[in-house]
XYZ file of C-alpha atoms in Angstrom:
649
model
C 72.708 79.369 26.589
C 69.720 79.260 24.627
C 66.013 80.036 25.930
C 65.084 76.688 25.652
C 67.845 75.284 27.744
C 67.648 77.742 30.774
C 64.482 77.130 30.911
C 64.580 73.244 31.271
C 67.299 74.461 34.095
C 65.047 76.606 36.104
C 62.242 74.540 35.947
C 64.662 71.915 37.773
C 66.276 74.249 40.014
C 62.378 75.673 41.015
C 61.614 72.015 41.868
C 64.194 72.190 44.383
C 67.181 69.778 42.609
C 70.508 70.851 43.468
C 72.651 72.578 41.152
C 75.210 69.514 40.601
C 72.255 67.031 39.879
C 70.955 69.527 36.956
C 74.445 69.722 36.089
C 74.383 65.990 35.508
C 71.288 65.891 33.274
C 72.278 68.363 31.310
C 75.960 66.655 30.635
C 74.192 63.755 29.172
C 71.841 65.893 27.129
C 75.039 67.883 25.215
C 76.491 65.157 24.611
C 73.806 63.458 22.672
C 72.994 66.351 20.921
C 76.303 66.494 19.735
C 76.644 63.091 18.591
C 72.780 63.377 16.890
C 74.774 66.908 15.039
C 77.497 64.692 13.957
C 75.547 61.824 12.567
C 73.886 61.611 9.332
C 70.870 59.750 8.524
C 68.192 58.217 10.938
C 69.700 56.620 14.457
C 68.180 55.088 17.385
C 70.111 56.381 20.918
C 69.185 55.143 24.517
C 69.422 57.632 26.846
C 69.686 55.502 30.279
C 68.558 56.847 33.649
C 68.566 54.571 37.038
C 65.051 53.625 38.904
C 63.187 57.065 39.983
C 66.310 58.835 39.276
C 64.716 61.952 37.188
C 64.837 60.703 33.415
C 61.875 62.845 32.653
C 63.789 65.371 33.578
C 66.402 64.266 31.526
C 64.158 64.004 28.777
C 63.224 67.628 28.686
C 66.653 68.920 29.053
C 67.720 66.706 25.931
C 64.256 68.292 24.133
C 65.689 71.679 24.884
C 69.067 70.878 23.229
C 67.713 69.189 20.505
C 65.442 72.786 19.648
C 68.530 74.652 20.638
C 70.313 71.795 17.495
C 67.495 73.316 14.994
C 64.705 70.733 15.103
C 61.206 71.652 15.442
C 59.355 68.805 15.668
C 59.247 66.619 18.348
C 56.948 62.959 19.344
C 56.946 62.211 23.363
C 55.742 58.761 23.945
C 54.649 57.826 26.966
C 53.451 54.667 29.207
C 49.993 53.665 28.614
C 49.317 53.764 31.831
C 46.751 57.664 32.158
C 48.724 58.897 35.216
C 51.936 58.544 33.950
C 50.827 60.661 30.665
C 49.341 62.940 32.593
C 52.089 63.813 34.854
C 54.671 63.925 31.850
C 52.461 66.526 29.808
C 52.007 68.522 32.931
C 55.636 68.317 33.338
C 56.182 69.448 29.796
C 53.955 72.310 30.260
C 54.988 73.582 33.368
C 58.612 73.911 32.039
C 57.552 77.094 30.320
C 59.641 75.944 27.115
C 57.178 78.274 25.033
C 56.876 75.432 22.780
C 53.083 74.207 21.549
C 51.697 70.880 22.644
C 49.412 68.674 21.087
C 48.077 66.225 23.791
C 46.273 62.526 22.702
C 42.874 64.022 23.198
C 43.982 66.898 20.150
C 45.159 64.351 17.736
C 42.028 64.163 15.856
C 42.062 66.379 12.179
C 45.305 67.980 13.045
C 47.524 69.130 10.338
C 51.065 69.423 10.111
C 50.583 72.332 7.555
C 48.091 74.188 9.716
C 49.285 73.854 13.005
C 53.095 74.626 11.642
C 51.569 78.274 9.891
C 54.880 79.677 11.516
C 58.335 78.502 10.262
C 60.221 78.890 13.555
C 56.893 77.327 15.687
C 58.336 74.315 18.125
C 55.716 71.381 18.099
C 55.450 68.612 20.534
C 53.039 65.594 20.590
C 52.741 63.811 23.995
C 50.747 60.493 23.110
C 50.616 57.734 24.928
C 51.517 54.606 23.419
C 47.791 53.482 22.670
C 47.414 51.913 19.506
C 44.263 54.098 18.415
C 46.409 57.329 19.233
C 49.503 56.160 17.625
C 47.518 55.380 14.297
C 46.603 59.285 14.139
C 49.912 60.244 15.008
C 50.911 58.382 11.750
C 48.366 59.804 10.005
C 49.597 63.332 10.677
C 53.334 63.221 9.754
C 52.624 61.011 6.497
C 52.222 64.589 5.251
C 55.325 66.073 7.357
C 58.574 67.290 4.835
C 60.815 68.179 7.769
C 62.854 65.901 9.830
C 60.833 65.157 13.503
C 62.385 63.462 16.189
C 60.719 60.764 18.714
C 61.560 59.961 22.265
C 60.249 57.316 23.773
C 59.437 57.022 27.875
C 59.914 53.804 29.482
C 60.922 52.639 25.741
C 61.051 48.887 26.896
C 57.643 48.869 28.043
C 54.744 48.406 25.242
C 56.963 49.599 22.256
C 58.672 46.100 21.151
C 56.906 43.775 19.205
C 55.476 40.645 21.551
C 55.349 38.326 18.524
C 58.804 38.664 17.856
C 58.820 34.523 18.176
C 55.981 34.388 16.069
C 56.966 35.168 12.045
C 53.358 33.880 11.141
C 51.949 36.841 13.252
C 51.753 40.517 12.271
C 53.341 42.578 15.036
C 52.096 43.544 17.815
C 49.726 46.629 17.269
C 51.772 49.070 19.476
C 55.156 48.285 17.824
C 53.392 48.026 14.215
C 52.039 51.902 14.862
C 55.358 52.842 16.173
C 57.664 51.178 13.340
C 55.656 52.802 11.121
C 56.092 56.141 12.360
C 59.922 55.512 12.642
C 60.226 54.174 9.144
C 58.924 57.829 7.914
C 61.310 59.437 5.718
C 61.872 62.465 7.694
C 62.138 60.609 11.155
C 65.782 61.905 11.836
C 65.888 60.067 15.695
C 64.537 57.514 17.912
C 65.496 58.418 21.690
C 64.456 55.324 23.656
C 64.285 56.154 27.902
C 64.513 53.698 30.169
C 66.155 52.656 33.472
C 65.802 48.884 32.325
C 67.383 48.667 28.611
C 67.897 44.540 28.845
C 65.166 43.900 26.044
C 66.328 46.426 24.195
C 69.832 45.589 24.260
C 68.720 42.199 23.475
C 67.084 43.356 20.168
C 68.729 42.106 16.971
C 71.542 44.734 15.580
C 69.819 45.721 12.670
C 66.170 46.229 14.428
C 65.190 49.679 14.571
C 64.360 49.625 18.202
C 68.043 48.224 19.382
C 69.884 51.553 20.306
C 72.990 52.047 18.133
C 74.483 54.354 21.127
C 73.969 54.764 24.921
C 74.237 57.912 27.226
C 74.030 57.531 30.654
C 71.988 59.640 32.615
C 73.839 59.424 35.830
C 71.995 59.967 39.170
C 73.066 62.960 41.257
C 73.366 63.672 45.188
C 70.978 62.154 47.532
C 70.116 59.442 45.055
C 69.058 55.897 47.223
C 69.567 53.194 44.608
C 70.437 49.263 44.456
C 73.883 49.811 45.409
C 73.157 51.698 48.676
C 69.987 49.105 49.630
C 71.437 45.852 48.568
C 74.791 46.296 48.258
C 76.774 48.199 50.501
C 78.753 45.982 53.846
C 75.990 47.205 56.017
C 72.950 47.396 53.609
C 71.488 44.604 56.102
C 70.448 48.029 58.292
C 67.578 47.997 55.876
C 66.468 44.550 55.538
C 63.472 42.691 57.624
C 63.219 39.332 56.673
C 60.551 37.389 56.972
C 59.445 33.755 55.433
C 56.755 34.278 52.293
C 54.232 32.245 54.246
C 54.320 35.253 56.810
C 54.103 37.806 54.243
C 51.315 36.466 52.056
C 47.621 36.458 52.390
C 46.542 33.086 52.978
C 42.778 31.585 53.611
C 44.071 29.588 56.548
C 45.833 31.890 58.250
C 44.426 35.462 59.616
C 46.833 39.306 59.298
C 49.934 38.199 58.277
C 52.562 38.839 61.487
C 54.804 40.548 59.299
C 52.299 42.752 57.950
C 51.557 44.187 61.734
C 55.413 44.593 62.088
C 55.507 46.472 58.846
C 53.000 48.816 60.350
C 53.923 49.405 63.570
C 57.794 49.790 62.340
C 56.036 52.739 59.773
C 54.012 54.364 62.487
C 56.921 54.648 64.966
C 59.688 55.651 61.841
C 57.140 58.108 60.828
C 56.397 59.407 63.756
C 60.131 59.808 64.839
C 61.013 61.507 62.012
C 57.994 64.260 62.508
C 59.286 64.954 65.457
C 62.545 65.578 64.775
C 61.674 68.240 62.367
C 60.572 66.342 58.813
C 57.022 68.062 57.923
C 55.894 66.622 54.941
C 53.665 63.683 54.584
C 55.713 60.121 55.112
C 54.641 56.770 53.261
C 54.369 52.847 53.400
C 54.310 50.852 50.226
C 52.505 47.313 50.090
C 53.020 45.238 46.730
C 52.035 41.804 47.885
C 50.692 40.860 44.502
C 49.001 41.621 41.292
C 45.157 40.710 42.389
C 42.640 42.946 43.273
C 41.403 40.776 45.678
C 44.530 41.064 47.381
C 44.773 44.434 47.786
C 41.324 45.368 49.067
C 42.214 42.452 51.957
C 45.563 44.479 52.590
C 43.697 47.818 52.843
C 41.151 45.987 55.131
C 43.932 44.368 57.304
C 45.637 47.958 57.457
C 42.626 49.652 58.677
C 42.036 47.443 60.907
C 45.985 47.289 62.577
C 45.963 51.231 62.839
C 43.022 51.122 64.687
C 43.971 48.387 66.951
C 47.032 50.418 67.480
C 45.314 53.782 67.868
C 42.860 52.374 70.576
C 46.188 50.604 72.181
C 48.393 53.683 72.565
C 45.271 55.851 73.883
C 44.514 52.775 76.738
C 48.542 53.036 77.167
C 48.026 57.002 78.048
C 45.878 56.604 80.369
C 47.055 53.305 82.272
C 50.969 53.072 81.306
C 50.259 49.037 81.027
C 52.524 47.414 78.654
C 50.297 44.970 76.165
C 51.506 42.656 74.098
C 51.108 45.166 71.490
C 52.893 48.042 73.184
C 55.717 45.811 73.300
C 55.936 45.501 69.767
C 55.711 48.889 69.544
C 58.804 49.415 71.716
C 60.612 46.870 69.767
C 60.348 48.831 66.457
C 61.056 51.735 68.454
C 64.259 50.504 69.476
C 64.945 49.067 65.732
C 64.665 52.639 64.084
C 66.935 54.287 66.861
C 69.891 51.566 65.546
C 70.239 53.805 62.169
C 68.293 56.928 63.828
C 69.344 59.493 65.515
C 66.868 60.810 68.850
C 66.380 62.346 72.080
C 62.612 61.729 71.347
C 61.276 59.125 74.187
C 59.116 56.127 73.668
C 56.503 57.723 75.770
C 56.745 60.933 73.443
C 56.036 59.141 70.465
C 52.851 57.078 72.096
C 51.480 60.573 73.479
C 51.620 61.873 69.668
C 50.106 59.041 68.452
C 47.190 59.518 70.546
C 46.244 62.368 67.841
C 48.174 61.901 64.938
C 47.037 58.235 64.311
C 43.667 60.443 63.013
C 45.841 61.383 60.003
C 45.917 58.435 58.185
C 45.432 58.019 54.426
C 44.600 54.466 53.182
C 45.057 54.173 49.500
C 44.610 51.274 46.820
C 46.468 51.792 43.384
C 45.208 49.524 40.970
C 42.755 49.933 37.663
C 39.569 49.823 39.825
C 40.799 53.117 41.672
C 41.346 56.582 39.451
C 41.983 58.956 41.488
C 45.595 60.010 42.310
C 48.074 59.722 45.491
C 47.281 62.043 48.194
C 49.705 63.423 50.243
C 47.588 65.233 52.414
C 47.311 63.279 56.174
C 50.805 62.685 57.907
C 50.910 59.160 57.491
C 50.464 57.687 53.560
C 49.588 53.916 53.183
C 49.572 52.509 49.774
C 48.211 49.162 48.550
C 48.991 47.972 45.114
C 50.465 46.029 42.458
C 51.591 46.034 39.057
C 50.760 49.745 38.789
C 53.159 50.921 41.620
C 55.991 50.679 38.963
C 57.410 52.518 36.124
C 57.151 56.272 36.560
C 55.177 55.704 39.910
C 56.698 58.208 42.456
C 55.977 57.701 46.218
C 57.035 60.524 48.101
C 58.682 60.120 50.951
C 58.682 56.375 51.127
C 60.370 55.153 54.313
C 58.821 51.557 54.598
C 58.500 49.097 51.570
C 56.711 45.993 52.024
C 57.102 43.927 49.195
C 56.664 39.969 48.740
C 56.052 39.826 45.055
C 57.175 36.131 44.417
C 58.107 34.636 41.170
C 59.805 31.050 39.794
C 61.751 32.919 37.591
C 61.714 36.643 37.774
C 61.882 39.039 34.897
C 65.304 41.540 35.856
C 63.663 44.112 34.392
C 59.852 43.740 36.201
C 61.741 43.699 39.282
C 63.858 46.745 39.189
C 60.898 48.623 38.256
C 59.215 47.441 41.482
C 61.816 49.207 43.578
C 60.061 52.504 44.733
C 62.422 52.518 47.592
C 64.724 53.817 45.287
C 64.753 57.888 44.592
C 66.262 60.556 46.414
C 66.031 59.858 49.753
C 69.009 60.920 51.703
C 66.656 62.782 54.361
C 65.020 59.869 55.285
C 67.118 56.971 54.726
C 67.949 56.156 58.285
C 64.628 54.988 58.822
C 63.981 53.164 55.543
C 63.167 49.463 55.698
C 62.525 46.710 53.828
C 60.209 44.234 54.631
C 60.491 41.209 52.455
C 61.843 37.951 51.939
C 65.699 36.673 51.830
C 65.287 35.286 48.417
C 63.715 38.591 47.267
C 67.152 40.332 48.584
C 69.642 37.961 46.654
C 67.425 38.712 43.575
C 67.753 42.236 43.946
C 71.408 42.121 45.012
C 71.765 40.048 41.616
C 69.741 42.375 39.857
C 71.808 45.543 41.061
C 75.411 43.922 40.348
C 74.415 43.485 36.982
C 72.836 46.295 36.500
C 76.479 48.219 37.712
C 78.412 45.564 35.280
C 75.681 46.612 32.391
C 76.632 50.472 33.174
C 80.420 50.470 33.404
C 80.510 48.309 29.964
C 78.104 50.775 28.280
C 80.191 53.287 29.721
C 83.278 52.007 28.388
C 81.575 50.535 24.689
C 78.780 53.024 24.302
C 78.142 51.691 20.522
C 79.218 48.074 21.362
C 77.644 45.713 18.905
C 77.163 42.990 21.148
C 76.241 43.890 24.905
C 76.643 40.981 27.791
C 74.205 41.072 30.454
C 74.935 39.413 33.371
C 72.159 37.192 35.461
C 71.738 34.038 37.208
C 69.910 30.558 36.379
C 66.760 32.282 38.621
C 66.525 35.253 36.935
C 65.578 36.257 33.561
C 66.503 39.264 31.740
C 63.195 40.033 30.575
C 59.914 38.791 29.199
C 61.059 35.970 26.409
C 58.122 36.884 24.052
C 59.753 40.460 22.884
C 63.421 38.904 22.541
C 64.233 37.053 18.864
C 65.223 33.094 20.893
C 66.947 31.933 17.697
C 69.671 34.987 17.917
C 70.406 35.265 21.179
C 73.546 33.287 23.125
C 73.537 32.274 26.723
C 76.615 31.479 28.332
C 75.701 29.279 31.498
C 78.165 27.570 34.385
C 79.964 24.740 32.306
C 79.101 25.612 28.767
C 81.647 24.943 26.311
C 81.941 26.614 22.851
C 84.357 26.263 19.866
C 83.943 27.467 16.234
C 82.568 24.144 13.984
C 83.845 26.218 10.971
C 87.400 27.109 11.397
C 89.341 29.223 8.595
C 91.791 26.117 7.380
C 93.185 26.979 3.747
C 93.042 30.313 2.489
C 96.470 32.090 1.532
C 96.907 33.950 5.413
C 96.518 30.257 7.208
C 100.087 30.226 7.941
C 100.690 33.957 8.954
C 98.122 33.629 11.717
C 99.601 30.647 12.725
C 103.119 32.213 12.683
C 101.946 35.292 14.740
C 99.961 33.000 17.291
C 102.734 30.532 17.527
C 105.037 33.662 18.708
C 103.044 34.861 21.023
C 102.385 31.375 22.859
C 105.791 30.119 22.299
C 106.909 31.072 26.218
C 103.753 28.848 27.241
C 104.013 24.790 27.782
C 101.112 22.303 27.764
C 101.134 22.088 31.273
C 98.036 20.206 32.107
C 95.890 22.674 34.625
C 97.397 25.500 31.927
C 98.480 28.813 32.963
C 96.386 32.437 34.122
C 96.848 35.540 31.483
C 94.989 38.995 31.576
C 91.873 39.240 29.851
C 93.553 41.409 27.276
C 95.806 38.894 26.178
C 92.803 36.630 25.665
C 90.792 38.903 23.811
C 94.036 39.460 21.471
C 94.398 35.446 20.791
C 90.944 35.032 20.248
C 90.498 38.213 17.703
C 93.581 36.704 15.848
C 91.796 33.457 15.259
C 89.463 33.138 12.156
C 86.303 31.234 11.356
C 83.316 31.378 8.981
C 79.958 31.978 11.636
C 76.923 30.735 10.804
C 73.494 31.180 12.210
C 72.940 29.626 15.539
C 76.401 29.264 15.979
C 77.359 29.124 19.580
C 80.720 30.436 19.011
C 80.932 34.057 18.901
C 84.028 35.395 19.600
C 82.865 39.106 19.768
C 80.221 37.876 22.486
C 82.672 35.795 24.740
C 85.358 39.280 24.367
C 82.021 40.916 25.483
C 82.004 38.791 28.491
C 84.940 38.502 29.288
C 85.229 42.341 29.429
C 82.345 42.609 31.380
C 83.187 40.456 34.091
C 86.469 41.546 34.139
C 87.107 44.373 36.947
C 85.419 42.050 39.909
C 84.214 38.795 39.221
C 87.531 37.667 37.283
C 90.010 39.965 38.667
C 90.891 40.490 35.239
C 92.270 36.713 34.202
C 91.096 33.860 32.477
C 93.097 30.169 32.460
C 94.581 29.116 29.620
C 95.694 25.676 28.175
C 97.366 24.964 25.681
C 97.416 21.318 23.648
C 99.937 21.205 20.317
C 100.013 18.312 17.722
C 96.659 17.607 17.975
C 94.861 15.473 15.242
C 91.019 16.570 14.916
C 89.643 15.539 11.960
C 86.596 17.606 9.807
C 83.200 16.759 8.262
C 82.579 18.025 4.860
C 78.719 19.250 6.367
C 78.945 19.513 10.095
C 82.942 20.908 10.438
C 84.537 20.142 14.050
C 82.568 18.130 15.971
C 84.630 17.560 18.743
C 88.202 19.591 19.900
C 88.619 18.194 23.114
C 90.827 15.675 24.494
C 88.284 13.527 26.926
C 91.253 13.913 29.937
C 90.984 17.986 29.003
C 86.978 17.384 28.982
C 86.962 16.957 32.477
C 88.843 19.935 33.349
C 86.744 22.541 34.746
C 87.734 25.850 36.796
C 85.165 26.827 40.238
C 85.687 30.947 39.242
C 87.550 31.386 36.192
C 86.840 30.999 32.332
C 89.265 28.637 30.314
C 90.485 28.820 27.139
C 91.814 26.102 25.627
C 93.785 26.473 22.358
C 94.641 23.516 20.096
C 97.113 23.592 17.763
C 95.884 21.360 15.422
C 98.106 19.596 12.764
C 95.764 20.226 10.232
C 96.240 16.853 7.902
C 95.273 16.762 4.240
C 93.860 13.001 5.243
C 91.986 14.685 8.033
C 90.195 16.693 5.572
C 92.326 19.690 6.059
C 94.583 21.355 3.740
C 97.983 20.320 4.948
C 98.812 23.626 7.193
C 98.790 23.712 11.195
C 95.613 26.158 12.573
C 95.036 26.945 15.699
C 91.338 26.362 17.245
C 89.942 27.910 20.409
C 87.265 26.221 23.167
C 86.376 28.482 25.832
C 84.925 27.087 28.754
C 82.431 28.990 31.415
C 83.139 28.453 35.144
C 81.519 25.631 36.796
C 80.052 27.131 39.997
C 78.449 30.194 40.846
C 74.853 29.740 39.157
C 76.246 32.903 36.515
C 74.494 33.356 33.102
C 75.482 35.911 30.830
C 73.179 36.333 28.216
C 73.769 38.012 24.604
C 72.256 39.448 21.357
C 75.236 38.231 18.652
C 73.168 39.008 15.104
């Protein structure tokens, strides 16, 4: 084991992550450095953690392999945002890598030749991803002559271009500076990080910022994700669910109610938990929206419930009289000891709070407030918006109130709004969830796909075309960094069949041979019959067609989908039907523009795909060239609100 390495290990190990979760990280990191050893040339890799899983640490343990591989120079991009650079240069430093770092605020006059006086010197640029500090980071390797490698943090944030849709437009400045430095000559790699790849799975195949290759940064024990919140038969336990109009701030309408329920809940978790041993500082999260305005009323409402509460439990202590507010109290009591464990008393926990109610720490996180999180009173509140994302670590969170509403949510926005998630096994039996019930079905969405993305980049790590699974709510990302014109979206009901069919070149009549063996055991029974995906994905690789731009047949895509869907939502089957002796006839310009029969047309299955297949007789006077060809129509389900959406070019 090389220096480098053990040291990215006992700087994980010191922070108090168990052995099998650093065993994890660095699994991921050997195997990309082997594949980045066995590949020549420049590549783009996505190394893909989970939401507040540890991908920085990730990120150093795959720096430390890649200096064990021979390469000394190294670009760390990080989030604009001047915390999350901070923390992941201190985090750099600290792990003692003996390496020598150039920060953002060191860019200016460096040179490669001087700084790099020593042949076997290891030099790392952290710069965040600020256009006037990526310009001087270009500035300095247009004189490099070694090969430097870049990894990018929270890749799909700020890096792609945002006038993809836009040819008439330059791009964006922050992708322009970073193209640039990738298009160097002795850029060997392009490690993109993220825990939300959609828009950069969504790139086109031959753009330099859609990963060739994923490696899966797999979370290790304790980790409190999607699955476990949203998921699970009894993920309810963590759910409070309230209506948005008693969530929101509204001018008509005073402290929301479920704002005081978040609180009390919070006080009387937190408070349980101190006193069952738990010493460290516990949090509450509010993300209500993105306005200021909002947030300094939330901190103002907060204050203002703690102290109501404070004065409350002291006039309990000295009268025992149960107010309407001591009764709330007790209720929340009684709903943490349903997934809690205590011997601790109601009474107990009001005496505490006579004193401990002093220790409160009111926080805003937005741009008008610098200063970092502190941890240093027993109770954290934190008010905020689109800051408490990406990279944002709240310690200890045990009550999330979150009402962010949207008409049509980005996937991606809203994963990274899920703080809740993060090692939290110590404190999960007191975790809630205050929101709404739409908010929950999004995230349950969001976190099915999201498994369904992961086992198919598991199985096709260098898959071409990737499916990504949504619904007609959601979005997969922001549309203004995805190419529109290149991208397919398979929706309930759609119907796609190649306009171009292969018709008369010289191995017409062998495919038609082989498919006519393999469906010879198969009638044209009207509703058709079920076969494995496989068997489907076998038909429809046999079949040939010449694909054109904006096509909306792809047959690698709806393999893709199929695949993808396969182990749940399909139980691995799709319907097929069969129609012989059919007599379609072609334009000379447009192809096919019609396969179906209109009594098939009407033929639609609630759950599964269909594939039709038409064995067409192929007619010289329907503008064929005399020789039977078999055509393909696959047909989405038509319930269930599904879109799968695709990058086919």
């Amino acid at each position: 084991m090389s220096f480098y390495v053990q040291q990215a290990k006992f700087a994980m190990l010191a922070d108090g992550i168990p052995k099998i979760n650093v065993e994890n990280v660095e699994l991921a990191a050997d195997q990309l450095a082997l594949y980045v050893k066995n590949t020549e040339g420049f590549t783009s890799l996505l190394l893909l953690g989970y939401v507040q899983s540890g991908k920085t640490n990730g990120m150093i343990m795959t720096l430390a392999k890649l200096i064990e591989s021979g390469y000394r120079h190294f670009v760390i991009l990080t989030g604009n945002d001047n915390e999350l650079y901070d923390q992941t240069y201190e985090r750099v430093e600290c792990t003692n890598l003996g390496v020598h770092l150039i920060g953002k605020e060191q860019l200016n006059g460096v040179k490669l030749s001087e700084v790099d006086q020593n042949s076997d010197r290891i030099i790392v640029f952290v710069v965040q991803k600020y256009g006037t500090y990526l310009e001087r980071l270009n500035n300095i390797f247009e004189t490099t002559g070694e090969a430097f490698i870049v990894i990018d943090d929270e890749a799909d944030q700020a890096s792609l271009d945002t006038n993809k849709n836009n040819p008439n437009n330059d791009p964006s400045i922050i992708n322009g500076h970073i193209s640039s430095i990738l298009k160097n000559d002795f850029a060997k790699l392009y490690i993109q990080v993220t825990a939300t790849p959609y828009a950069l799975l969504l790139q086109e195949r031959d753009d330099i910022f859609r990963p060739k290759r994923t490696f899966i940064l797999e979370p290790g024990d304790g980790y409190i994700g999607g699955e476990e919140l949203f998921l699970k038969g009894d993920s309810n336990r963590y759910h409070r669910i309230y209506n948005i109009t008693d969530m929101i701030f509204r001018d008509d309408v005073g402290i929301p109610n479920a704002l005081v329920d978040s609180i009390c809940n919070f006080i009387i978790a937190a408070t349980l938990i101190r006193l069952g041993g738990f010493g460290k500082s516990l949090s509450f999260l509010a993300h209500i929206d993105h306005t200021q305005i909002t947030h300094e009323n939330a901190s103002e409402a907060i204050r203002y419930i703690v102290t109501r509460i404070h004065n409350t439990v002291k006039g309990y202590v000295r009268t025992r009289k149960e107010t309407e507010l001591i009764l709330k109290l007790k209720t929340e009591y009684e709903d943490i000891l349903k997934t809690y464990q205590s011997s601790v008393s109601f009474d107990e926990v009001i005496d505490y709070l006579v004193n401990s109610l002093e220790n409160v720490n009111n926080q805003i996180v937005n741009s008008n407030y610098k200063q970092e999180i502190s941890y240093n009173r027993m109770y954290t509140i934190i008010i905020g918006g689109n800051k408490l994302s990406r990279g944002i670590t709240i310690k200890n969170l045990i009550t999330t109130y979150y009402c962010r509403n949207s008409a049509t949510p980005n996937m991606d926005t809203v994963n990274q709004h899920a703080r809740m998630y993060g090692y939290r096994a110590k404190i999960k039996d007191v975790m809630r969830i205050f929101t709404t019930r739409q908010i929950v079905t999004d995230f349950e969405q969001i976190t099915r796909s999201d498994m369904l993305l992961r086992n198919y980049l598991s199985d096709y790590p260098d898959s071409n075309i990737i499916p990504i699974n949504h619904n007609t709510r959601l979005r997969t990302t922001r549309p203004n960094v995805v190419p529109n014109n290149t991208v397919l979206q398979f929706t309930n009901r759609k119907t796609a069949f190649p306009h171009y069919p292969i018709y008369d070149d010289d191995t017409v009549e062998v495919d038609t041979q082989e498919l006519d063996t393999i469906l010879c055991d198969y009638n044209t029974e009207k509703f058709g019959h079920l076969i494995s995906i496989d068997m489907a994905c076998d038909i429809l690789n046999r079949i040939r067609y010449t694909s054109i731009l904006n096509e909306e047949w792809n047959h690698e895509a709806i393999i893709a989908l199929l695949r993808n869907n396969a182990p749940e939502e399909l139980h691995s089957q799709i319907k097929m039907i069969i129609r012989r002796d059919s007599e379609v006839s072609r334009n000379e310009e447009r192809g096919i523009a019609s396969v179906l029969s209109g009594t098939d047309n009407v033929i639609y299955d609630d759950h599964l795909p269909i594939l039709f297949l038409y064995r067409l007789n192929g007619h010289a006077k329907d503008g064929w060239a005399g020789k039977p060809f078999w055509v393909p129509i696959f047909r989405m389900p038509s319930s269930g609100g599904q879109c799968i959406t695709l990058q086919c070019y």
